[in-house]
Coordinates of C-alpha atoms in Angstrom, one line a residue:
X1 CA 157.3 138.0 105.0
X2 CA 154.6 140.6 105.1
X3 CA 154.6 141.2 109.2
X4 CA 151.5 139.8 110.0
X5 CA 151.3 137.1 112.4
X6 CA 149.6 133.5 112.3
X7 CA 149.4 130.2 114.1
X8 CA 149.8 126.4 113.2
X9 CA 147.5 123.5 113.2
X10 CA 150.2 120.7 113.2
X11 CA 149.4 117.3 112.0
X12 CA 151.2 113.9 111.2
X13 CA 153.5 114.4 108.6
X14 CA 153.8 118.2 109.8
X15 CA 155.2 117.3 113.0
X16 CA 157.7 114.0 112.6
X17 CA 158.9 114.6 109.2
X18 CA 159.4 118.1 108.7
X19 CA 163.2 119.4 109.7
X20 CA 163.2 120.0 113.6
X21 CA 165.0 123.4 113.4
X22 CA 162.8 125.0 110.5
X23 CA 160.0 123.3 112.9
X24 CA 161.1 125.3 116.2
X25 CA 161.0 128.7 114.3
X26 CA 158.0 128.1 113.2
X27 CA 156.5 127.0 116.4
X28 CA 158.4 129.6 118.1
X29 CA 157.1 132.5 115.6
X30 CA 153.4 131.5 115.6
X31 CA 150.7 133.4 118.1
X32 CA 150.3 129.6 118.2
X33 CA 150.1 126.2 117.7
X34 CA 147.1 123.4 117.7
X35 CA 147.2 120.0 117.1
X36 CA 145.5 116.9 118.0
X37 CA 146.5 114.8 120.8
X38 CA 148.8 115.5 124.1
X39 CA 151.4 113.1 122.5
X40 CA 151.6 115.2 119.5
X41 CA 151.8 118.9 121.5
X42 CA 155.0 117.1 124.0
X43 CA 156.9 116.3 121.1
X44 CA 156.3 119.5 119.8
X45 CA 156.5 121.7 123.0
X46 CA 160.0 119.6 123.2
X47 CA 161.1 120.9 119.9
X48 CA 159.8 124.6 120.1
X49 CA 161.1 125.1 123.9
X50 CA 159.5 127.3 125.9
X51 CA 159.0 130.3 123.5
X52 CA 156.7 128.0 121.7
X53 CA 152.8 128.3 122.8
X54 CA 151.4 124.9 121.7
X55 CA 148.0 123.5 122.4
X56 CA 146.3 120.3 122.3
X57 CA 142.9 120.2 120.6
X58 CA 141.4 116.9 120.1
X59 CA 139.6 116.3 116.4
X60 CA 135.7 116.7 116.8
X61 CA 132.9 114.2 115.7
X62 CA 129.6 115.2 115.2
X63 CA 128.3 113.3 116.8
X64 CA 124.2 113.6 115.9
X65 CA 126.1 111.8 112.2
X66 CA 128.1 108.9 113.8
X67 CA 125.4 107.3 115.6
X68 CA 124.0 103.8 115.9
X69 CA 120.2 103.7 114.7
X70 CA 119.9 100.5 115.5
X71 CA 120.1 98.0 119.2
X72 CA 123.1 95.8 119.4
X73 CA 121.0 92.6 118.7
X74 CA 121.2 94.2 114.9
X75 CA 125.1 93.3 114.7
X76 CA 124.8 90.0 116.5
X77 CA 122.8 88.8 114.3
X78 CA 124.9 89.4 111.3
X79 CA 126.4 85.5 109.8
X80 CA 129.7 85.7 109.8
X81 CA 130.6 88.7 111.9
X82 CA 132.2 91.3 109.8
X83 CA 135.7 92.7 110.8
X84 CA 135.8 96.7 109.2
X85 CA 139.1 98.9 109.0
X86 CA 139.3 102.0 107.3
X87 CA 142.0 103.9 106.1
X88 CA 144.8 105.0 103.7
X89 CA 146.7 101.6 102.4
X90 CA 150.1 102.4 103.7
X91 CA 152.4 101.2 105.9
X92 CA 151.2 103.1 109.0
X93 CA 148.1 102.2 109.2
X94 CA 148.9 98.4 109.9
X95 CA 146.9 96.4 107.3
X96 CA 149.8 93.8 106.8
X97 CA 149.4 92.8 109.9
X98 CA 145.9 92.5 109.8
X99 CA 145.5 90.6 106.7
X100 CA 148.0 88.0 108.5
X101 CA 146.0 87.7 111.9
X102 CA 142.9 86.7 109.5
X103 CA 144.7 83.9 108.2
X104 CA 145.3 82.9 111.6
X105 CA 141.7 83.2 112.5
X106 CA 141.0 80.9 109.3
X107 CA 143.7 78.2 110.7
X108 CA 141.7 78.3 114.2
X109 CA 137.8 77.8 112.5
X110 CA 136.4 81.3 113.5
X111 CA 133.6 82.8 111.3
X112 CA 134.5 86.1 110.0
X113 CA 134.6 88.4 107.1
X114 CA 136.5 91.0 107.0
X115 CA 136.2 94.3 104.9
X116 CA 139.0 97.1 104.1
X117 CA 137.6 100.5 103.1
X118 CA 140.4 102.7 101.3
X119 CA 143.0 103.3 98.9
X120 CA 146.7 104.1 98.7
X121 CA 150.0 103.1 97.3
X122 CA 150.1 100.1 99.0
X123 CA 147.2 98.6 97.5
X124 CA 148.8 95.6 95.2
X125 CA 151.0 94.9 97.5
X126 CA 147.8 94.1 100.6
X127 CA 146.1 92.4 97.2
X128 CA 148.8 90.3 96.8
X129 CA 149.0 88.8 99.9
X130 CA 145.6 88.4 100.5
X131 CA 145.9 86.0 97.3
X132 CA 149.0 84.3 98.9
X133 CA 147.4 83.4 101.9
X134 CA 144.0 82.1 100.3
X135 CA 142.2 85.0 101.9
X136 CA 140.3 86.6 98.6
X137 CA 136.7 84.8 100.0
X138 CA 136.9 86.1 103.0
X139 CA 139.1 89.6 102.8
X140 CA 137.2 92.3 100.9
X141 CA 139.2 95.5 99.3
X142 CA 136.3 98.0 98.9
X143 CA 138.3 100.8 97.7
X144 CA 137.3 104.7 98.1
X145 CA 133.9 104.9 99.6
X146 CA 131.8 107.9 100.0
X147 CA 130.9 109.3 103.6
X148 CA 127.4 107.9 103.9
X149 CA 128.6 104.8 102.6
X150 CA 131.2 104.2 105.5
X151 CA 128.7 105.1 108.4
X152 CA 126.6 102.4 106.8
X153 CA 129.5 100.1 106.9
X154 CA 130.1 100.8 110.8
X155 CA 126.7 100.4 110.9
X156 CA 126.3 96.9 110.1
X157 CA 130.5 95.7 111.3
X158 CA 130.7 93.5 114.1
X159 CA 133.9 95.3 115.0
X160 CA 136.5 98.1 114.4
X161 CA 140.1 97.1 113.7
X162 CA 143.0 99.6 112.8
X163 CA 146.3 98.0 114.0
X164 CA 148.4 100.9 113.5
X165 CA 152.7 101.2 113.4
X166 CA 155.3 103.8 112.9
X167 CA 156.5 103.6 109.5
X168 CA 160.0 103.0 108.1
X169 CA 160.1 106.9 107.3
X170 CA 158.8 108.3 111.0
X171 CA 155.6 108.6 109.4
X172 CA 152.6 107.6 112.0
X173 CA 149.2 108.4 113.3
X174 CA 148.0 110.9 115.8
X175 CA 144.6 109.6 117.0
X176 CA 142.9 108.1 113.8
X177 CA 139.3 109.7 112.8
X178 CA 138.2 106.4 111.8
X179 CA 139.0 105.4 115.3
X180 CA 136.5 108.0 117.2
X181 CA 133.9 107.5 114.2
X182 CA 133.5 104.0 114.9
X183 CA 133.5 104.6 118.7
X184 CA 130.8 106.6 118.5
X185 CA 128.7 104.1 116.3
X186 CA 129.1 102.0 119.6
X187 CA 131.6 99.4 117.9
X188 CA 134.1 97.4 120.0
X189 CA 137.3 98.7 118.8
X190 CA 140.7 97.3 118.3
X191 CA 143.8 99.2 117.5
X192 CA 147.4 99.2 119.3
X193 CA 149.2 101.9 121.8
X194 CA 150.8 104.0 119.0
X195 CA 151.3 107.8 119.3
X196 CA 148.1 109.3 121.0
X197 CA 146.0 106.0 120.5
X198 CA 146.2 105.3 124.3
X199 CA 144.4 108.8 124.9
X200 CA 141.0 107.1 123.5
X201 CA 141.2 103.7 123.8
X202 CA 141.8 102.4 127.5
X203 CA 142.2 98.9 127.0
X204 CA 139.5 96.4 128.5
X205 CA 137.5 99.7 129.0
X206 CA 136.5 101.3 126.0
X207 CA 138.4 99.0 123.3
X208 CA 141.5 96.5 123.0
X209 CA 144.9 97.8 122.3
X210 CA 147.4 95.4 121.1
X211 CA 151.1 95.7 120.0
X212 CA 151.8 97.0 116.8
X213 CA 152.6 94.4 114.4
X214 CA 151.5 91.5 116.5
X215 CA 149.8 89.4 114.4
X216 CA 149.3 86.8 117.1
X217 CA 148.1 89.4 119.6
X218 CA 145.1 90.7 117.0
X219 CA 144.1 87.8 115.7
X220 CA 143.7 86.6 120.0
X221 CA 141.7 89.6 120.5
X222 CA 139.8 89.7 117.0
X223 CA 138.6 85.9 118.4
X224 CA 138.0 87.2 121.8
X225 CA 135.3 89.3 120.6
X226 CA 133.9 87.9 117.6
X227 CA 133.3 84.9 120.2
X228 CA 132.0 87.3 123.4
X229 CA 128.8 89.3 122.0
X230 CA 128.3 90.8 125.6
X231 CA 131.8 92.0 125.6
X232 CA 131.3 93.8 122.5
X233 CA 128.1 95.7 123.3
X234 CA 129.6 96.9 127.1
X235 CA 132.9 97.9 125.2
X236 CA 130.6 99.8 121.8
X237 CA 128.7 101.8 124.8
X238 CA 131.7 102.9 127.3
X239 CA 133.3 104.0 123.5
X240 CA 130.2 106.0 122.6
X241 CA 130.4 107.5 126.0
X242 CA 134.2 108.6 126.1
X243 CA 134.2 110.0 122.6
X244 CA 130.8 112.3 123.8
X245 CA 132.6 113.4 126.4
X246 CA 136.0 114.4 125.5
X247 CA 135.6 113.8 121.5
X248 CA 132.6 116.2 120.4
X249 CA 132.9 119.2 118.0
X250 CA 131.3 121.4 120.6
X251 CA 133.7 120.5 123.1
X252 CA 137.2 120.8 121.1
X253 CA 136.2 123.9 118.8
X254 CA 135.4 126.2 121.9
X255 CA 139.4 125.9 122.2
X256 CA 140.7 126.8 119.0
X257 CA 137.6 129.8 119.2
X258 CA 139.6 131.5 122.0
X259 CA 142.5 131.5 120.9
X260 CA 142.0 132.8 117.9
X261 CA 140.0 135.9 119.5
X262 CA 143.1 136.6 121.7
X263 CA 144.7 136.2 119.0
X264 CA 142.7 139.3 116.9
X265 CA 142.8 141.3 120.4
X266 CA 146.6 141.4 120.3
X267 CA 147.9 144.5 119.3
X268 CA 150.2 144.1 115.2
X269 CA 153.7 143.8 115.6
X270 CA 156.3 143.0 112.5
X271 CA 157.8 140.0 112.0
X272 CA 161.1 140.8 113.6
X273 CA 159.1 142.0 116.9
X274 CA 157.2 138.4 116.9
X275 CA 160.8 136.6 116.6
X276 CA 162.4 139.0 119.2
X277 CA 160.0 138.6 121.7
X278 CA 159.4 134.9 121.2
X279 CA 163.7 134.7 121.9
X280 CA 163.3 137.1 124.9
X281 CA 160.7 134.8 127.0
X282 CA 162.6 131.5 125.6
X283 CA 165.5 133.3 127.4

């Protein structure tokens, strides 16, 4: 409206539920546009044709912050093993299926306790079940939890599990924080190949990835490594490593840096010169 020009960091909900043709102007019109994994910038490259510049700029973690202080013979020692997710409580972030793989470990005599860091909408509804299925002594709702407070629950988890889906609406994840935080507190990590998950987890490498909503396929690999301590500690240090190498703040902001100093260098044009131009090259 005023003839200046801008760009677009695109995220989640920006990208599969906004209106695709409002979305390809936008995309088309902006110097241009960031977001955070390679899945993410297809679809949106897809949508915006070739007019649209779009980028792929992985989220950062500090990673000095979301570090182990202690050896892995810390978590191995912790009676029962402790299970830790952390999220939003809604429907794409899986915890459904989660609550129901417990019960399945509780039906095959593994040792566990599991604890759910978050809050949400759907937050009777996951307390509810946990009630149906006898779960309350051994699944834990912690509710909103400050910063420190969740890197001292990664701390002291046996594992990381966040068994994500596409929701009923489109709605779904793009690579999870919570995913590369606990990766690079060295925990063995369990999630499933949704959106740009496969870009950080390869599975049997650096974590497990199981399909979405397949209860009996998390609670086999929950088992797997609650039972194999060496597993965990080879998988916690390969997910350390591929997090500091493709995953750190000093890495991913150097992108978004220069293109936002191209960006200053360009010379003004109005609004209708930006749209032009943008139909011109798409042309």
């Amino acid at each position: 409206m005023i003839g200046g020009t801008y760009s677009i960091s695109a995220h989640a909900k920006d990208i599969y539920m906004s209106d695709p043709v409002a979305l390809a102007q936008r995309l088309r019109g902006a110097q241009f546009t960031v977001t955070c994994t390679e899945y993410n910038r297809h679809h949106l490259q897809r949508i915006g044709g070739p007019g649209a510049s779009v980028h792929r700029m992985y989220h950062g973690i500090d990673l000095e912050r979301f570090a182990r202080r202690t050896g892995p013979q810390g978590r191995n020692q912790v009676q029962p093993p402790v299970i830790l997710s952390v999220g939003r409580l809604r429907e794409k972030k899986g915890f459904p299926t989660l609550i129901e793989a417990c019960a399945q470990l509780i039906a095959r005599q593994v040792p566990f306790r599991c604890e759910i860091i978050g809050y949400g909408p759907d937050e009777a509804l996951l307390r509810a079940r946990i009630v149906a299925l006898g779960l309350s002594h051994c699944i834990h709702l912690l509710g909103k939890r400050a910063q420190h407070e969740v890197i001292e629950a990664y701390a002291r988890a046996t594992l990381f599990v966040l068994p994500c889906q596409i929701g009923a609406d489109g709605d779904r994840d793009g690579i999870p924080n919570v995913l590369l935080e606990a990766m690079s507190m060295q925990l063995p990590v369990i999630s499933t190949p949704v959106s740009g998950i496969p870009e950080v987890i390869e599975h049997d490498r650096n974590g497990l990835l199981v399909p979405a909503q397949d209860v009996g396929a998390l609670a086999h690999a929950m088992e797997r490594l609650i039972m194999n301590p060496a597993q965990r500690a080879a998988l916690g240090m390969r997910a350390r490593d591929t997090v500091a190498r493709q995953f750190s703040n000093a890495r991913n902001l150097v992108l978004v840096r220069d293109l936002l100093t191209q960006a200053s260098r360009a010379p003004s044009m109005d609004r209708a010169a930006v749209t032009a131009e943008r139909q011109q090259h798409a042309s």
